[in-house]
mmCIF file of C-alpha atoms in Angstrom:
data_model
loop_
_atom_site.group_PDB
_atom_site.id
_atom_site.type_symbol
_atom_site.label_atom_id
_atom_site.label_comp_id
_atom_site.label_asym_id
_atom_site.label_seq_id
_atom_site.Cartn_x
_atom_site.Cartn_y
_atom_site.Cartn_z
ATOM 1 C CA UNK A 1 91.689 189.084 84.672
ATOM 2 C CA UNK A 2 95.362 188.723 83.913
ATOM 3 C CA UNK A 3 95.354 191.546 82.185
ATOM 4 C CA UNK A 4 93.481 194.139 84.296
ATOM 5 C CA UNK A 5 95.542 196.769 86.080
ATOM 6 C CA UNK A 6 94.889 197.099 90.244
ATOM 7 C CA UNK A 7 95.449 200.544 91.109
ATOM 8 C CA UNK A 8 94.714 201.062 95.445
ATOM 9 C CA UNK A 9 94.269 204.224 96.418
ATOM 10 C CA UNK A 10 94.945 204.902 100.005
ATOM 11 C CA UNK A 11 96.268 207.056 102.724
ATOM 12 C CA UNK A 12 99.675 208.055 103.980
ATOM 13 C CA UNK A 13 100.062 205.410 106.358
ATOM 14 C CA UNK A 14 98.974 202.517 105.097
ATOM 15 C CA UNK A 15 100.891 202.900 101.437
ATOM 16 C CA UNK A 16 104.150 200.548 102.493
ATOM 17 C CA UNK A 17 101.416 197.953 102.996
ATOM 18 C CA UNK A 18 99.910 198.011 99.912
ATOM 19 C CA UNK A 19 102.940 198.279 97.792
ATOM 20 C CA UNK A 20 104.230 194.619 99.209
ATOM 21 C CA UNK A 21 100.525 193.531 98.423
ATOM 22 C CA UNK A 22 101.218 190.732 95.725
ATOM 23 C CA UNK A 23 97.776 191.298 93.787
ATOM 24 C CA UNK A 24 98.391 195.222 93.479
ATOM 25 C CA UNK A 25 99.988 196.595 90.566
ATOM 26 C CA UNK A 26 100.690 200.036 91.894
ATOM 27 C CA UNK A 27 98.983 202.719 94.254
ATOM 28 C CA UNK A 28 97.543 206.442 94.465
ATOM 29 C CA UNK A 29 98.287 207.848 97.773
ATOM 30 C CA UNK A 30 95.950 210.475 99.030
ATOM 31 C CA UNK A 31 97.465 212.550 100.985
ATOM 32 C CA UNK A 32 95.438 214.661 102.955
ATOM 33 C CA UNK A 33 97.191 216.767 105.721
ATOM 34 C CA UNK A 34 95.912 219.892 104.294
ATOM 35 C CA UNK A 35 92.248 219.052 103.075
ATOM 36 C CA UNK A 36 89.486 221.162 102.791
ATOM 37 C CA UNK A 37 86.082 221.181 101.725
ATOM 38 C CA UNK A 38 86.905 221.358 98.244
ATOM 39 C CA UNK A 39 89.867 218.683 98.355
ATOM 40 C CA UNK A 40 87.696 216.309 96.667
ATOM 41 C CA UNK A 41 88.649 218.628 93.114
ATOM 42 C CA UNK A 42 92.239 217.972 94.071
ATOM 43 C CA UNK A 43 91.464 213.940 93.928
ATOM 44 C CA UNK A 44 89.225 214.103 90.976
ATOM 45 C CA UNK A 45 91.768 215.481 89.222
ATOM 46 C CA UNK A 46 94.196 212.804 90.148
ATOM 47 C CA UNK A 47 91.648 210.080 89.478
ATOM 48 C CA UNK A 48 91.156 211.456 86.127
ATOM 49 C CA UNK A 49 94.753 211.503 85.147
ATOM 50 C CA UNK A 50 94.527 207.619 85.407
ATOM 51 C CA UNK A 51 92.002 207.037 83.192
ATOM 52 C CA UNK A 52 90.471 204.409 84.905
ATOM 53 C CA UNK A 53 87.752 201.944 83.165
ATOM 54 C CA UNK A 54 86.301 201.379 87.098
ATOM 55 C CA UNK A 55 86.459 201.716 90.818
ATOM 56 C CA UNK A 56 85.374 199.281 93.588
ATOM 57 C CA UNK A 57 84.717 201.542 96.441
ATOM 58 C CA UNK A 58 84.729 199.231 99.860
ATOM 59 C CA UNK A 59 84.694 202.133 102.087
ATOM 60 C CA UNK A 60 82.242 204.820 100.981
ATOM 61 C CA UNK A 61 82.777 208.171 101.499
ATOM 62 C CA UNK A 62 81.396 211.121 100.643
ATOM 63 C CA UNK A 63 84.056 212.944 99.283
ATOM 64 C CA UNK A 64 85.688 209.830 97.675
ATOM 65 C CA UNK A 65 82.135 209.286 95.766
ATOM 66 C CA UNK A 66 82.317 213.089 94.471
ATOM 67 C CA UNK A 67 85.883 212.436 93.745
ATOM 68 C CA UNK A 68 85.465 209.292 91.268
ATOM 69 C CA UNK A 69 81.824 211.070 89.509
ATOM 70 C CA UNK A 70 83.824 213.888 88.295
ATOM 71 C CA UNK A 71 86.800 211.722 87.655
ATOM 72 C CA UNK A 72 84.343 210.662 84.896
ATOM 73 C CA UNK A 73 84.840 206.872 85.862
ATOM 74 C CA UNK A 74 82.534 204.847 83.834
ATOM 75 C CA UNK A 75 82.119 202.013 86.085
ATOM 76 C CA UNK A 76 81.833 203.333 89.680
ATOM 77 C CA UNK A 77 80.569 200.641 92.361
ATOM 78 C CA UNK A 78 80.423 200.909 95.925
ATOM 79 C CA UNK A 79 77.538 199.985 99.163
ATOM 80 C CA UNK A 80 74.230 201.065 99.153
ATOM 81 C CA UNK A 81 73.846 202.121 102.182
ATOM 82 C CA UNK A 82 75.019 205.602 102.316
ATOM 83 C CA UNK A 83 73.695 209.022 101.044
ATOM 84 C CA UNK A 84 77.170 208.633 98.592
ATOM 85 C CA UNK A 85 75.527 205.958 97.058
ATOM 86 C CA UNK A 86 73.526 207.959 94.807
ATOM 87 C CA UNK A 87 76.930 209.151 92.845
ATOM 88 C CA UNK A 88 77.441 205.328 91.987
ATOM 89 C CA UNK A 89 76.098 204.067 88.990
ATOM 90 C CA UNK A 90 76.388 200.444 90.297
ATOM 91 C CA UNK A 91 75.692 199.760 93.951
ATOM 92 C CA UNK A 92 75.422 196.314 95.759
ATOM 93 C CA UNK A 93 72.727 196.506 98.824
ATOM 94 C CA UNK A 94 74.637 195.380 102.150
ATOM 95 C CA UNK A 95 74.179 195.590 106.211
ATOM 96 C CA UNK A 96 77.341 196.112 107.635
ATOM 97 C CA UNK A 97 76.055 197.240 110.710
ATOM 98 C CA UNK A 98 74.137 193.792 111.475
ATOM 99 C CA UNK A 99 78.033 192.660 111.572
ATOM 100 C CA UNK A 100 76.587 189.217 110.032
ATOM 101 C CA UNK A 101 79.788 188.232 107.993
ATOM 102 C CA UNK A 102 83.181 189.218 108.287
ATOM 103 C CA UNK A 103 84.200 192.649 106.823
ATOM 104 C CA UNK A 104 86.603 191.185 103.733
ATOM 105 C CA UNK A 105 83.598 189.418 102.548
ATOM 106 C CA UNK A 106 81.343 192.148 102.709
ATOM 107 C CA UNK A 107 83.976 193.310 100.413
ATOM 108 C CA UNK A 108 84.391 190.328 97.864
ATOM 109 C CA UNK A 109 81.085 190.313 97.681
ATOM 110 C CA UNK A 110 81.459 194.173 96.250
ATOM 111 C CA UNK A 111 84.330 192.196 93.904
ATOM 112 C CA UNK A 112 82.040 189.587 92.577
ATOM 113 C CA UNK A 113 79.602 191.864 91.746
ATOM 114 C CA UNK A 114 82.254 193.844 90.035
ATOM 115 C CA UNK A 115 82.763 190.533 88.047
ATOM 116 C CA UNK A 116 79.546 189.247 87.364
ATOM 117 C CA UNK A 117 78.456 192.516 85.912
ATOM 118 C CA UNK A 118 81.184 192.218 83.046
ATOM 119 C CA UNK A 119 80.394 188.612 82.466
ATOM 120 C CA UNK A 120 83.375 187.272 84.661
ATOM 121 C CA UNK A 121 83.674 184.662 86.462
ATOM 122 C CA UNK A 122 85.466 184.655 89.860
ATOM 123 C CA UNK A 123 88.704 182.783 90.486
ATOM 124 C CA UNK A 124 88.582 180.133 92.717
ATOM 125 C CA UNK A 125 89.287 181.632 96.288
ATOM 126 C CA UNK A 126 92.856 181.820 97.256
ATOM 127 C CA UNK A 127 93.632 179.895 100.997
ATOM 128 C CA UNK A 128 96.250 181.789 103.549
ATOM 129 C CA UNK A 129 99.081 183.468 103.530
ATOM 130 C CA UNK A 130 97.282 186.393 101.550
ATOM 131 C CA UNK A 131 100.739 188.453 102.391
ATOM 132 C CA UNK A 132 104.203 186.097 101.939
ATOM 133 C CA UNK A 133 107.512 186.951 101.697
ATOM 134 C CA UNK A 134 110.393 185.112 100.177
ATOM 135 C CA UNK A 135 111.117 182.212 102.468
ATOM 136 C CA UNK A 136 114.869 182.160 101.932
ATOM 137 C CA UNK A 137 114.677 186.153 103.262
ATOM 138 C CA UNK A 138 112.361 185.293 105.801
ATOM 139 C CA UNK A 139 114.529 182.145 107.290
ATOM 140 C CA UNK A 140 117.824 184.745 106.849
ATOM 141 C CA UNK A 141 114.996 186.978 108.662
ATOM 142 C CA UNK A 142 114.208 184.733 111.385
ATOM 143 C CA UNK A 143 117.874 183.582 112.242
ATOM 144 C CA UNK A 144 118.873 186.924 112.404
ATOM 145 C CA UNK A 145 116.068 187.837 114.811
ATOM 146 C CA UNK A 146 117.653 184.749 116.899
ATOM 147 C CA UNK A 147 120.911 185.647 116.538
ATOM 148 C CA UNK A 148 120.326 189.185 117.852
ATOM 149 C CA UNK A 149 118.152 188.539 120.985
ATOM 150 C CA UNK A 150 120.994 185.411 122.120
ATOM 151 C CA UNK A 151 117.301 182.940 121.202
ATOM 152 C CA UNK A 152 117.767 179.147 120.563
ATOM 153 C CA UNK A 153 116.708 178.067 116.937
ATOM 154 C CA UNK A 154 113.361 176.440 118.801
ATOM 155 C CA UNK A 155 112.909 179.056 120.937
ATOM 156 C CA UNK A 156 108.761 180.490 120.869
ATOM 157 C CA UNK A 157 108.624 184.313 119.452
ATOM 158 C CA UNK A 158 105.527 185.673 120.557
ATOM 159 C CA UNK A 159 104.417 188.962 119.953
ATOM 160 C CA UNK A 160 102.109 190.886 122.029
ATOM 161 C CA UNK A 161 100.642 194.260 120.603
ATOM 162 C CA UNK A 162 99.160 196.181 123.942
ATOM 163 C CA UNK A 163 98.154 199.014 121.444
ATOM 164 C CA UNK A 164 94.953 199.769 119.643
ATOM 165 C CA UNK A 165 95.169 203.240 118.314
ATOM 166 C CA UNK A 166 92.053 203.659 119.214
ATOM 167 C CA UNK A 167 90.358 201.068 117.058
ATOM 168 C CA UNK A 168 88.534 199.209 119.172
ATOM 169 C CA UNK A 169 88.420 198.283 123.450
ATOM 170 C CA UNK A 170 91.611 196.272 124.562
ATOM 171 C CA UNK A 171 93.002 194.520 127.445
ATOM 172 C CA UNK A 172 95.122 196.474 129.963
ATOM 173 C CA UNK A 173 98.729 196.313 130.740
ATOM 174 C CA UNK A 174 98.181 194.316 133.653
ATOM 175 C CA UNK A 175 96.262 191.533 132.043
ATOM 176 C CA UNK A 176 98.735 191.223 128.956
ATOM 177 C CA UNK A 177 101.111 190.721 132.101
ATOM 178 C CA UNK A 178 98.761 187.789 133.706
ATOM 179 C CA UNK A 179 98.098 186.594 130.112
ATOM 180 C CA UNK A 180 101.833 186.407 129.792
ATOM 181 C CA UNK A 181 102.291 184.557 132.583
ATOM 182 C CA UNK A 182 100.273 182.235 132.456
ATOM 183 C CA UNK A 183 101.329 181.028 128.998
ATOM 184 C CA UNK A 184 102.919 177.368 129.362
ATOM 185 C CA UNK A 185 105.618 176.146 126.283
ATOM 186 C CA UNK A 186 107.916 173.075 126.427
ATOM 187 C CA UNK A 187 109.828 175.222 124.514
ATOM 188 C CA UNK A 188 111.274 178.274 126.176
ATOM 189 C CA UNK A 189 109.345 181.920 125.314
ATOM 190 C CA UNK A 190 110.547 185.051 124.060
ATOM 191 C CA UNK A 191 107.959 187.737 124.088
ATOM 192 C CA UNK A 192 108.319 190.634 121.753
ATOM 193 C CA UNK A 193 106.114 193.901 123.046
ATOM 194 C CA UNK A 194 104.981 195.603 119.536
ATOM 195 C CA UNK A 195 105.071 199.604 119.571
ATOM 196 C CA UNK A 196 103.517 201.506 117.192
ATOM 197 C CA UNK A 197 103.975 205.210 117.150
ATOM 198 C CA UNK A 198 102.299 206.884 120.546
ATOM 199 C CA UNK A 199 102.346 203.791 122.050
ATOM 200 C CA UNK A 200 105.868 203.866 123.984
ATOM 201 C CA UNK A 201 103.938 204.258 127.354
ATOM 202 C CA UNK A 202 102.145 201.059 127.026
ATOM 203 C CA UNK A 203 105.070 199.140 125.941
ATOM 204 C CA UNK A 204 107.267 200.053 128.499
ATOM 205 C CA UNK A 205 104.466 199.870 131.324
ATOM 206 C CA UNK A 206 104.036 196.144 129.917
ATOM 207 C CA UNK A 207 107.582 195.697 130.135
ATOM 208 C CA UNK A 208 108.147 196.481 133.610
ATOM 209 C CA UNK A 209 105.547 194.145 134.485
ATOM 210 C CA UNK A 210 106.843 191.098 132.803
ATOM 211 C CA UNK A 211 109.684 191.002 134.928
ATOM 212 C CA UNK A 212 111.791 187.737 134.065
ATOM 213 C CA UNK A 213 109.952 186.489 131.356
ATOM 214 C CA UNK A 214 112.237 187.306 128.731
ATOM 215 C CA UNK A 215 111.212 190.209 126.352
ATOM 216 C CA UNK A 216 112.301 192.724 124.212
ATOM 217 C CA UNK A 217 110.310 195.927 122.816
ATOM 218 C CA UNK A 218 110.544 196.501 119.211
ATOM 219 C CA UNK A 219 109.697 200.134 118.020
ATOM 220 C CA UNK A 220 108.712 199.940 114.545
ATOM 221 C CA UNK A 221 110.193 201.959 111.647
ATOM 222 C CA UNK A 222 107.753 201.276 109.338
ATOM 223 C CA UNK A 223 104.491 199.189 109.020
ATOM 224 C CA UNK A 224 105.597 197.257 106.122
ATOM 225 C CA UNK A 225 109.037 196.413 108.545
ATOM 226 C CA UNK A 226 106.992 195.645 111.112
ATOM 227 C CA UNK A 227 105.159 193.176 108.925
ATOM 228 C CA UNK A 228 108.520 191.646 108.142
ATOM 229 C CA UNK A 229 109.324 191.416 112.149
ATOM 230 C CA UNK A 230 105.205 189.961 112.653
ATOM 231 C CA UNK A 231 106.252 187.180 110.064
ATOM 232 C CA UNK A 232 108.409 185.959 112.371
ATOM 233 C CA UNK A 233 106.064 185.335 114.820
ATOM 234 C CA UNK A 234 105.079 181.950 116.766
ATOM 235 C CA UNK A 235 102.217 183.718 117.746
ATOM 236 C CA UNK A 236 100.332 187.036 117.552
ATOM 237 C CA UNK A 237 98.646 188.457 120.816
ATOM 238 C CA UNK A 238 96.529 191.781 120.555
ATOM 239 C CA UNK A 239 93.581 193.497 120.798
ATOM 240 C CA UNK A 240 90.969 194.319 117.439
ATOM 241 C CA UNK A 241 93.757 196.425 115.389
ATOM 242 C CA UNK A 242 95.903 196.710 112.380
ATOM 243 C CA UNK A 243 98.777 194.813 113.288
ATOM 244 C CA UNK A 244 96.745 191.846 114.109
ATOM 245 C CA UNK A 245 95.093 191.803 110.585
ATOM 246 C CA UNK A 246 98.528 191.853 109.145
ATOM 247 C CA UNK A 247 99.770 188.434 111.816
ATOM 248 C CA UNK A 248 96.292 186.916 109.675
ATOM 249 C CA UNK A 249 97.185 188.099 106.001
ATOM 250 C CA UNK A 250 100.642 186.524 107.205
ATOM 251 C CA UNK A 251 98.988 183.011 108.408
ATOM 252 C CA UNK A 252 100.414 183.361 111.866
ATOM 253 C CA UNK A 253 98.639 181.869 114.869
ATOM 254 C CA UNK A 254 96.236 184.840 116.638
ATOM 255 C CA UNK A 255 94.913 185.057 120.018
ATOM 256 C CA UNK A 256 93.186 188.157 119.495
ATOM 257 C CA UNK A 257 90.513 190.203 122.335
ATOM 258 C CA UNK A 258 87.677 191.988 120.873
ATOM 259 C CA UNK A 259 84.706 193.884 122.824
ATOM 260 C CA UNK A 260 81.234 192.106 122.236
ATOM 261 C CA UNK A 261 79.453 195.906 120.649
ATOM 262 C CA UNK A 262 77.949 193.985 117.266
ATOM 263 C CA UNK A 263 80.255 196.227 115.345
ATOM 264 C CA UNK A 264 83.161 195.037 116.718
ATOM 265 C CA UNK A 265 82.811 191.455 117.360
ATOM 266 C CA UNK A 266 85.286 188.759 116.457
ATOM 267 C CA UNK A 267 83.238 187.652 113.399
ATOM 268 C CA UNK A 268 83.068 190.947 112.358
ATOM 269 C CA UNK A 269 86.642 191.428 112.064
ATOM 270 C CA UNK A 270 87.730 188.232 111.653
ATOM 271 C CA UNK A 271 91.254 187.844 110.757
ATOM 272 C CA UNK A 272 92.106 186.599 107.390
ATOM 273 C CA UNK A 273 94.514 183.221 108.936
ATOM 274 C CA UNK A 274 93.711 179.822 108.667
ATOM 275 C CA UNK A 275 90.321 178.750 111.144
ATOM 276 C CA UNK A 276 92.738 176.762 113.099
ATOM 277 C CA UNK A 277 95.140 179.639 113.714
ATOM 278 C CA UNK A 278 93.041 182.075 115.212
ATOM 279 C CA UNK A 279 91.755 182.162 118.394
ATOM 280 C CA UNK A 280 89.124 184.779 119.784
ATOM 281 C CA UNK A 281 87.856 185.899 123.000
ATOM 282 C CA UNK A 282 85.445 188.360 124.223
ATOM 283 C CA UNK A 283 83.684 189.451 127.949
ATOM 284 C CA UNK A 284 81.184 187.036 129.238
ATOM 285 C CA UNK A 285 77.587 187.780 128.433
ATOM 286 C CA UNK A 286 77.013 188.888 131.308
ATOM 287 C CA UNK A 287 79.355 191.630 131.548
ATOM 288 C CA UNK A 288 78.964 194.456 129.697
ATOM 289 C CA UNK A 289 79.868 194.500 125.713
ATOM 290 C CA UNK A 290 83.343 196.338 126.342
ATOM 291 C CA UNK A 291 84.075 195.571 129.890
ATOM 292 C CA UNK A 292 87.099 193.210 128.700
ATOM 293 C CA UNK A 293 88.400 193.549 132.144
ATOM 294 C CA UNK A 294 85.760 190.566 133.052
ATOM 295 C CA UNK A 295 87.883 188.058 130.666
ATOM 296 C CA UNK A 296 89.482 185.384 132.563
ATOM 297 C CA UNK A 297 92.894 186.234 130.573
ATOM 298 C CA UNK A 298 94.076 182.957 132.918
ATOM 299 C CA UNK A 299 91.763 180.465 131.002
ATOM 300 C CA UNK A 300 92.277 182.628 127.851
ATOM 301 C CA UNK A 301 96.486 181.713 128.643
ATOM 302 C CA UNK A 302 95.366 177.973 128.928
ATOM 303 C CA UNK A 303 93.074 177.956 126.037
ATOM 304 C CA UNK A 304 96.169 179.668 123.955
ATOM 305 C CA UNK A 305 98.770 176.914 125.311
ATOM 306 C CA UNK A 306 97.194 174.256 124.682
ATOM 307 C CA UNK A 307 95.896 175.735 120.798
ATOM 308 C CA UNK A 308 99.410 176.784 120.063
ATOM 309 C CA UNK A 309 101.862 176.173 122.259
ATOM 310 C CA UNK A 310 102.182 172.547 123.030
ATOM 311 C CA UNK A 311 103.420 169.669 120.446
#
């Protein structure tokens, strides 16, 4: 559809990400610091103002279904599987909770529907990076990054994002440290300790705890800069959160910890990287579902070496 017009609508904080997006044409940004019950009127009206011929809704909400019925959207699809689903005209019956594929193709699957209802049919699937920037500004990116942390041109960059925001369970400090450590390279390593905002404490307690290794923490200005930093990555360490998802849209190499609570697991929210770019690890069966301190973040540092680290 070469011709169609991809408006996203999303919140505050994750607008510099979709403006870079290559497949989105522009964005609504709804901003709701001072909702109320009635806000949905606010974002009807806005919806309206567009015009719009349809909506995919991935995420149903509520207030977002009231929103796009009184938009007067003629096309309005989203899950059945919510009470909103009854102010959709088109719905497309999933089980998210069973956690049986991962979430971006419970949501193509919303997209295909979208398609086959108007007679379309789908594009052949796109393969990784999903999210690329322009490789002479991301070499000029890369040797600057060198040039200001003193790095040889083959030194290993590795991020490690301690954070979650709360997303989902996560490794402590300590065994990012022990993770660290036990990393092997011919190649020297440089680890880079992500901070998103709130997230100073962990950093620095990480920090401390690294010791000689050589390491840097980079407080982001931005999520779409710190995209621009993750791009420069070797490799991508972190628990089940945002950041990570960007190192897959980006096609960098993941090691990535995720609880074993069905809605959480690693095939749940798989990243979006190439298969053999991703690495996953969870607790042991027979530890609890979010008792990651039982993973052996020792053979987890071996595992990761040998996947990513040796030539």
């Amino acid at each position: 559809m070469p011709e169609a017009q991809i408006v996203a609508l999303v919140p505050p904080y994750t607008a510099p990400m979709a403006a870079i997006c290559p497949g989105i044409d522009s964005i609504l940004v709804d901003d709701r610091s001072n909702a109320s019950s009635t806000d949905w009127v606010r974002l009807a009206r806005q919806l309206r103002a567009e015009h719009f011929d349809a909506v995919i809704t991935l995420f149903s909400t509520g207030r977002v279904a009231l929103a796009t019925a009184a938009a007067g959207i003629p096309y309005r699809l989203a899950p059945a599987t919510k009470v909103a689903q009854f102010l959709y005209n088109h719905r497309l019956k999933q089980r998210r909770s069973r956690s049986e594929k991962p979430e971006y193709q419970y949501n193509l699957d919303l997209v295909e529907k979208f398609l086959t209802d108007f007679k379309i049919t789908p594009a052949p699937k796109p393969t990784a990076p999903f999210l690329r920037f322009a490789p002479d500004t991301q070499t000029e990116r890369r040797a600057a990054f060198c040039d200001a942390y003193m790095l040889q041109p083959y030194a290993r960059v590795i991020f490690i994002h301690p954070g979650s925001g709360g997303s989902a369970s996560n490794l402590s400090v300590e065994q990012y440290a022990a993770l660290a450590t036990a990393l092997h390279s011919q190649q020297p390593l440089y680890f880079v300790i992500g901070c998103g905002p709130g997230e100073d404490f962990k950093a620095e307690a990480l920090a401390a705890l690294l010791g000689d290794l050589q390491h840097t923490i980079l407080r982001t200005t931005g999520i779409a800069d710190y995209a621009r930093h993750i791009a420069c990555a070797d490799l991508f360490i972190s628990g089940s959160t945002g950041p990570l998802h960007i190192a897959g849209a980006l096609d960098v190499p993941t090691a990535a910890f995720y609880p074993r609570r069905r809605s959480a697991t690693p095939l749940r929210w798989q990243t979006l990287n190439s298969p053999e770019r991703r690495l996953a690890f969870t607790p042991p069966d027979e530890a609890g579902e979010t008792d990651m301190g039982s993973i052996d973040v020792v053979a987890a540092a071996q595992a990761i070496s040998r996947q990513f680290l040796t030539d």
